[in-house]
Short mmCIF file of C-alpha atoms in Angstrom, two decimals:
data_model
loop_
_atom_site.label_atom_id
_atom_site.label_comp_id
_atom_site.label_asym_id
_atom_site.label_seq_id
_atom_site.Cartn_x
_atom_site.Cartn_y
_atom_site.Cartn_z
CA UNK A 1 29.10 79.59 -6.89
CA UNK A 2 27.14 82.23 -8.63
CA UNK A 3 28.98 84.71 -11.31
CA UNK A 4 31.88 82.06 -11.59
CA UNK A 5 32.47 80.65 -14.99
CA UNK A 6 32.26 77.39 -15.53
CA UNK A 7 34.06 74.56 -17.79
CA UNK A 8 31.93 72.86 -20.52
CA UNK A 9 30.89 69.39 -18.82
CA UNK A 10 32.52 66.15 -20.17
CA UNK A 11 30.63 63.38 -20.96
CA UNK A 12 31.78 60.33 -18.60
CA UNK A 13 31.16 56.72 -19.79
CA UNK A 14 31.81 54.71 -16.62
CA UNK A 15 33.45 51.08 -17.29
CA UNK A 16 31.65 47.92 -17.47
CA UNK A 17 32.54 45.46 -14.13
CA UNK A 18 34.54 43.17 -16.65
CA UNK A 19 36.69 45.94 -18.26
CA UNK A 20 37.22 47.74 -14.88
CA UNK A 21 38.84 43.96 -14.07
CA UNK A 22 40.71 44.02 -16.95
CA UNK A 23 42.18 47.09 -16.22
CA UNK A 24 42.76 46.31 -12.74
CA UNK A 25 44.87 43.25 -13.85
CA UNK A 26 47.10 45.52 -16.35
CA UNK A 27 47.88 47.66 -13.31
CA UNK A 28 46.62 50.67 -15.21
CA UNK A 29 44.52 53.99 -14.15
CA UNK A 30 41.32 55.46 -16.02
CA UNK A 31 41.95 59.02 -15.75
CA UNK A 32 38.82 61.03 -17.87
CA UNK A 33 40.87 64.31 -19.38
CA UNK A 34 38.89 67.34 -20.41
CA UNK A 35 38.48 66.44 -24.07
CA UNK A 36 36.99 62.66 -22.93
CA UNK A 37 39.48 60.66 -24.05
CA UNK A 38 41.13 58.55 -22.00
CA UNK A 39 44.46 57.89 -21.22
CA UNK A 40 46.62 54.45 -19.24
CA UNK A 41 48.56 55.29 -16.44
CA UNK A 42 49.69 52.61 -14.19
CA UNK A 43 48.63 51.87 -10.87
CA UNK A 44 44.77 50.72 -9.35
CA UNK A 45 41.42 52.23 -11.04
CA UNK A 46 40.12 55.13 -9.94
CA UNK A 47 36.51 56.24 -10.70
CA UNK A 48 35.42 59.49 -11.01
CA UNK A 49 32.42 59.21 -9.36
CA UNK A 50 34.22 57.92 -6.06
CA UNK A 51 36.16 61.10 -5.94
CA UNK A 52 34.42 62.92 -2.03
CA UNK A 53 35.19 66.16 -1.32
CA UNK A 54 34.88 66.42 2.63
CA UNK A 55 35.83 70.33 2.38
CA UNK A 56 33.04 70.87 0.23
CA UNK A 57 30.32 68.71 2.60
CA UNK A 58 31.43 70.82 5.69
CA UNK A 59 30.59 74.53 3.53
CA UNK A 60 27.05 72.95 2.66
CA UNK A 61 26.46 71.96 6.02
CA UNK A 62 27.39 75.30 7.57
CA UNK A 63 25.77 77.31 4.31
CA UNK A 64 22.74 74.89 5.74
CA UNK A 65 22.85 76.09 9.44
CA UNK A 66 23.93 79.46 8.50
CA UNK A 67 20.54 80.19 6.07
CA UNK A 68 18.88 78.07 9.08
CA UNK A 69 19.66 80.11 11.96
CA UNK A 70 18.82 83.17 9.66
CA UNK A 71 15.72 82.61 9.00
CA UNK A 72 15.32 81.79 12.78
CA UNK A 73 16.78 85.06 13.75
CA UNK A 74 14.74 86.88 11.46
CA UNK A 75 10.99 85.42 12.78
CA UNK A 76 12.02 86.00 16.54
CA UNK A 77 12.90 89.48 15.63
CA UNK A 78 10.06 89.82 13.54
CA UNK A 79 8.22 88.29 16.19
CA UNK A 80 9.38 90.69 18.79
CA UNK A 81 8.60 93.96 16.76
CA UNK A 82 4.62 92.49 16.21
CA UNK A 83 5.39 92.29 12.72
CA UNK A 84 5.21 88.66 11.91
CA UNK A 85 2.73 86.43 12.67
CA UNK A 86 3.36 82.93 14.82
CA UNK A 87 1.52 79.77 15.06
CA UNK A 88 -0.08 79.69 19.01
CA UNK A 89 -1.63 76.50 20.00
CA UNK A 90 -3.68 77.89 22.69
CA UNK A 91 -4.68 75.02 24.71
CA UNK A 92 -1.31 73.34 24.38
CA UNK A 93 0.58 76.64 25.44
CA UNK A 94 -2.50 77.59 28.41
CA UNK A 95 -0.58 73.60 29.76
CA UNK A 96 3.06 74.63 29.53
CA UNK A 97 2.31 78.12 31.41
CA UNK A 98 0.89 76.61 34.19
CA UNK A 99 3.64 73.62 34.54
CA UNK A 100 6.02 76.54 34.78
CA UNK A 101 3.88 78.43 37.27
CA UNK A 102 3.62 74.84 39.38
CA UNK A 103 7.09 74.43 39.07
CA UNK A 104 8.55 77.64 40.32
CA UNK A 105 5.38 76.81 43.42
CA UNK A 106 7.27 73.54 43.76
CA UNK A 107 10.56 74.67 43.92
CA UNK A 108 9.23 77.33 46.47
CA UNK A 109 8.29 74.05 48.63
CA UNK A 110 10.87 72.19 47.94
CA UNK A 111 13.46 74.80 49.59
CA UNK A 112 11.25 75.48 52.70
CA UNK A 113 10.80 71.70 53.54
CA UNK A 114 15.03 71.65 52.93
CA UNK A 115 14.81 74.24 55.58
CA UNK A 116 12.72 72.90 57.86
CA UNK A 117 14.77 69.42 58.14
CA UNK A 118 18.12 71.40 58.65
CA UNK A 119 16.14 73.46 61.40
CA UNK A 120 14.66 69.85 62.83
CA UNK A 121 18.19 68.37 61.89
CA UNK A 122 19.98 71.11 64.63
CA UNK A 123 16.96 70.69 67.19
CA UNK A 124 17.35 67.24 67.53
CA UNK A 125 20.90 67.18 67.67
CA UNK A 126 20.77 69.83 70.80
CA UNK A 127 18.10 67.48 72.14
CA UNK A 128 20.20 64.43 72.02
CA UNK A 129 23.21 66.11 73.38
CA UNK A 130 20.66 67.75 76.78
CA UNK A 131 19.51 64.55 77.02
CA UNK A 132 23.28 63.44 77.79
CA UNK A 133 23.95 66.44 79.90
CA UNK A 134 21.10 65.41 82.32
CA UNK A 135 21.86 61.73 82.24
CA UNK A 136 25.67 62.37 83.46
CA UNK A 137 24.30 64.99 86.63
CA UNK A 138 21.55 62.48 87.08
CA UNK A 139 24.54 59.78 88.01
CA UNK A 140 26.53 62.65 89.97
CA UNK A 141 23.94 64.42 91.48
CA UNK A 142 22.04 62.29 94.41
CA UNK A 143 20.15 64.45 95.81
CA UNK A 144 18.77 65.56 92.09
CA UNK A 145 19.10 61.91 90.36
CA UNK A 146 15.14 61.87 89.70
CA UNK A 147 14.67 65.25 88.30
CA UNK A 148 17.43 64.93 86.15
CA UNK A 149 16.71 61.36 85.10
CA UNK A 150 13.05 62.67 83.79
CA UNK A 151 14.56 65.64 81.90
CA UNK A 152 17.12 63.03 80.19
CA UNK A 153 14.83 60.80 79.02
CA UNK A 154 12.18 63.15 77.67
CA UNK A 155 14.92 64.84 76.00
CA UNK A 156 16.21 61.16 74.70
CA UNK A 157 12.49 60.71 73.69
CA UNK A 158 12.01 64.01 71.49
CA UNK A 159 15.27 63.54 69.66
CA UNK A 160 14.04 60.24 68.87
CA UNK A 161 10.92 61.24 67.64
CA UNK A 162 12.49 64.49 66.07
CA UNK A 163 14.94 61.67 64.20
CA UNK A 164 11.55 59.39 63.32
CA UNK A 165 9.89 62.83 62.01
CA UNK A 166 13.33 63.83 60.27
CA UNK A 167 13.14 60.73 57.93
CA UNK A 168 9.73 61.58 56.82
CA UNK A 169 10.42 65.28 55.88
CA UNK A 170 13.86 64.11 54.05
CA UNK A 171 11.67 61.08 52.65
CA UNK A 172 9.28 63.99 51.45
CA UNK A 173 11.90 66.81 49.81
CA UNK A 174 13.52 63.55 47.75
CA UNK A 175 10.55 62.65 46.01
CA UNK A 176 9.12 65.87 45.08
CA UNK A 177 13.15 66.86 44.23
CA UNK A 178 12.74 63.81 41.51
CA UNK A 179 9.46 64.95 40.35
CA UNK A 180 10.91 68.45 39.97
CA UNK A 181 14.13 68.23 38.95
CA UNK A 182 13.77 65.34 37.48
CA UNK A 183 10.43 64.47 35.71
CA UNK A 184 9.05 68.33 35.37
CA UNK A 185 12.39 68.70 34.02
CA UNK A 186 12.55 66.14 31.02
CA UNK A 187 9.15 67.51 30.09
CA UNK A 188 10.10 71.22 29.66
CA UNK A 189 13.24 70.17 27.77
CA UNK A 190 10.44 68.60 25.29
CA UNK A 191 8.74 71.78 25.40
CA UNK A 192 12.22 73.66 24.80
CA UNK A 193 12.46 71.51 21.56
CA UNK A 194 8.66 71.99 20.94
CA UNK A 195 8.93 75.87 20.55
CA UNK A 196 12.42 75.49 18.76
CA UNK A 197 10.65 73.70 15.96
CA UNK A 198 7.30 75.92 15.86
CA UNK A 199 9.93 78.94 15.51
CA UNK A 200 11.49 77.26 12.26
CA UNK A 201 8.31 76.13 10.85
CA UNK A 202 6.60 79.78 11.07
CA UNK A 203 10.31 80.90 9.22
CA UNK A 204 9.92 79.05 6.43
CA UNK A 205 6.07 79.23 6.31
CA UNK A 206 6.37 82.96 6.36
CA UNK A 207 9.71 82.42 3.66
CA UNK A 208 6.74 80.42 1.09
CA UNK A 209 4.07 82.90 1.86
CA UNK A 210 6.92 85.92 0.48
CA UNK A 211 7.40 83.63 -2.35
CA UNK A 212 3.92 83.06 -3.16
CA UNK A 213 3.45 86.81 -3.24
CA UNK A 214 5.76 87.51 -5.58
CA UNK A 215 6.07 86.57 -9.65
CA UNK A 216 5.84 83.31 -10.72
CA UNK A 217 8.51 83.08 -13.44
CA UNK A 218 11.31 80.21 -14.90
CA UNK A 219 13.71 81.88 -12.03
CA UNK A 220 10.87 82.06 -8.93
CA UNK A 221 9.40 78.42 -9.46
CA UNK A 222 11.85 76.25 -8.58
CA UNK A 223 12.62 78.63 -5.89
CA UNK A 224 9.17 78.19 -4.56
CA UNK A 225 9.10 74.39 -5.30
CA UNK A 226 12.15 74.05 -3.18
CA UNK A 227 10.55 76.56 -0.51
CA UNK A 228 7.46 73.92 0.00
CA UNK A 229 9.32 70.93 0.18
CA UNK A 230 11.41 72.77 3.12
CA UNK A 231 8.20 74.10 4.90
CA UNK A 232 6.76 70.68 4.45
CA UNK A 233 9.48 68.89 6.81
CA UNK A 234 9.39 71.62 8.87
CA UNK A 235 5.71 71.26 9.39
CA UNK A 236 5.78 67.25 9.72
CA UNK A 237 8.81 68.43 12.46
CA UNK A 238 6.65 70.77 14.41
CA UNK A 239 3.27 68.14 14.49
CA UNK A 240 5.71 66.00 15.62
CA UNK A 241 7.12 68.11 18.78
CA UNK A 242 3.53 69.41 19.85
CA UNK A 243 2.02 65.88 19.52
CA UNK A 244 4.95 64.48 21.85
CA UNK A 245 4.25 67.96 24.53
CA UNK A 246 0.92 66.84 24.49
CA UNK A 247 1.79 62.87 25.65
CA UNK A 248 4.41 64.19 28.21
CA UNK A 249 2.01 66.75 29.56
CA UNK A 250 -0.55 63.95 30.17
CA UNK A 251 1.74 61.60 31.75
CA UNK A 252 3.14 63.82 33.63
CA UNK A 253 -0.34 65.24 35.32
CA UNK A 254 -0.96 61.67 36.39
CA UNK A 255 2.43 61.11 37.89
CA UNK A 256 2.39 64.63 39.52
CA UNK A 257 -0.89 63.86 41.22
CA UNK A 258 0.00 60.27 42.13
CA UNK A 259 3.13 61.36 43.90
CA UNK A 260 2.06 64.56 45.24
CA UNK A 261 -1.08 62.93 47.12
CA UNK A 262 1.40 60.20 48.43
CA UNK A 263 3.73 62.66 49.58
CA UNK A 264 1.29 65.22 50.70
CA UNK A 265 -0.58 62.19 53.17
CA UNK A 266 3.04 61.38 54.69
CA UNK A 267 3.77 65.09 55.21
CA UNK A 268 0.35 65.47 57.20
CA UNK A 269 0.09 62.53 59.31
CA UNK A 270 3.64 62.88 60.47
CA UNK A 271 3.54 66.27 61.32
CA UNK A 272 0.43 65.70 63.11
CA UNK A 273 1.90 62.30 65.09
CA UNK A 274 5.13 64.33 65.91
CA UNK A 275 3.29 67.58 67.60
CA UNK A 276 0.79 65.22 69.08
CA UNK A 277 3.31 63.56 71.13
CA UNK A 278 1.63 60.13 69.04
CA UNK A 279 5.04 58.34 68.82
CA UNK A 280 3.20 55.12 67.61
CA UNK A 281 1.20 56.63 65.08
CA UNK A 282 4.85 58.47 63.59
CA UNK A 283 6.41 55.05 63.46
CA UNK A 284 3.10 54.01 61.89
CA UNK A 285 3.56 56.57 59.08
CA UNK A 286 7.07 55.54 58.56
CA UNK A 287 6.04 52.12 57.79
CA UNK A 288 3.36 52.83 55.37
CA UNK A 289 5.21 54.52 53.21
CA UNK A 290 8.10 51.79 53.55
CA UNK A 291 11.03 54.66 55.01
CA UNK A 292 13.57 52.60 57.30
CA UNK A 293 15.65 54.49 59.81
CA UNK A 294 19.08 54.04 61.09
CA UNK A 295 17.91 52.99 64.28
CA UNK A 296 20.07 52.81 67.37
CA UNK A 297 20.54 49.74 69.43
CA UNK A 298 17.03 49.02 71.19
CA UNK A 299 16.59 51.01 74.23
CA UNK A 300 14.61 49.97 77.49
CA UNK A 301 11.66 51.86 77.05
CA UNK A 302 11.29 55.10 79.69
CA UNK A 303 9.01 56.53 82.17
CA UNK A 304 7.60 58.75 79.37
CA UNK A 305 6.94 56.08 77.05
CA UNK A 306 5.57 54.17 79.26
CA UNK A 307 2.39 56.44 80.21
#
């Protein structure tokens, strides 16, 4: 540490392989006093040199983050006030603005369409148990056995369709859950990382350009030496980050527009099939995409579905 004062250095010869041996096999230590001279002490060798200090490591390390974090500190402040300047990748950060805005759009959708199927989930479940209702007073009620039996199986019928139409909303909010949630997700924690290493690159960018203001003496050079070398990895860190923001983003466009269209089609047509009353066409949607359905036993089709 600064302002301490410090022992004159010893000069340290280290042992050639064969004497270290030969010590070794006398049982004897090589302790290295002050003065350089050294002195036999039994027991195993032990270097110098060997001699860790794991006390010491953990203070660099946390001087390290400490002076890190600073500098940090101080650019988003400075940053804040409009008083430093910051590397802005315009076309790069025009991207990550709107995948925000889409995803806050997406989440919007994503909650409605959860809505909708618990809404479908309670209709169809009050449809099943009419449908019940009317088929028992069909069987007790002669004189009203027809009416009721029509009312029972349309009601059968809807909550069929409702649970057809149900698997292709739920089929829906899973896949655009994964894209949100999931693969929107991964990318902004790459972005996250992205602006995390543009903020420490503009610290120590604007730390050089201090130095590089200031005299150039014996004490400032190796102060700015060290200050380059430091901006350097932070600048081969932050290249790094916006070059991988840039791959995600891409890959992530093409997924979002692959799924979204797939998703989007199923959405539509079974919508349409289920307020049409197009019970074939629904089933047909189902299949396209590949969605299977806990189906109960097979029915004898009804008057309904018969016309």
């Amino acid at each position: 540490f600064s302002g301490s004062s410090a022992s004159p250095k010893s000069s340290v010869i280290s042992p050639s392989s064969a004497a270290a041996s030969r010590l070794a096999g006398q049982g004897c230590d090589l302790i290295i006093p002050t003065g350089g001279r050294a002195q036999q002490k039994s027991g195993p060798v032990l270097l110098a040199d060997e001699v860790k200090n794991p006390a010491m490591e953990k203070l660099e390390l946390v001087r390290k983050w400490s002076l890190n974090t600073y500098k940090c500190t101080r650019q988003i402040i400075s940053e804040k006030l409009g008083r430093g300047s910051r590397t802005v990748d315009l076309e790069l950060e025009a991207q990550i603005d709107i995948l925000r805005d889409n995803k806050k759009k997406y989440e919007n959708i994503l909650k409605l369409a959860q809505t909708l199927s618990t809404q479908l989930f309670q209709m169809v479940h009050t449809q099943r148990q009419l449908g019940d209702a009317f088929a028992d007073l069909s069987l007790k009620s002669l004189e009203l056995h027809e009416e009721f039996g029509y009312n029972a199986d349309t009601q059968k019928l809807l909550a069929k369709n409702g649970e057809t139409l149900l698997g292709a909303i739920n089929f829906f909010i899973a896949s655009v859950n994964t894209l949100v949630n999931k693969t929107i997700e991964d990318t902004l924690l790459t972005v996250k990382q992205y602006e995390s290493a543009r903020i420490e690159y503009d610290a120590y960018r604007t730390d050089l350009e201090e130095l590089n203001l200031g005299p150039r003496d014996a004490n400032t050079l190796p102060k700015i030496e060290q200050s380059q070398q430091l901006f350097q990895v932070h600048k081969e860190k932050y290249d790094k980050m916006r070059n991988d923001v840039s791959i995600k983003l891409k890959f992530l466009e093409e997924n979002k527009v692959k799924v979204l269209h797939n998703q989007l089609v199923l959405f539509h047509n079974a919508i349409a099939a289920y307020f049409a009353g197009n019970q074939k066409q629904l089933e047909q949607t189902l299949k396209q995409f590949h969605i299977k359905l806990k189906t109960p036993g097979a029915d004898a089709p009804s008057w309904l579905e018969e016309q």
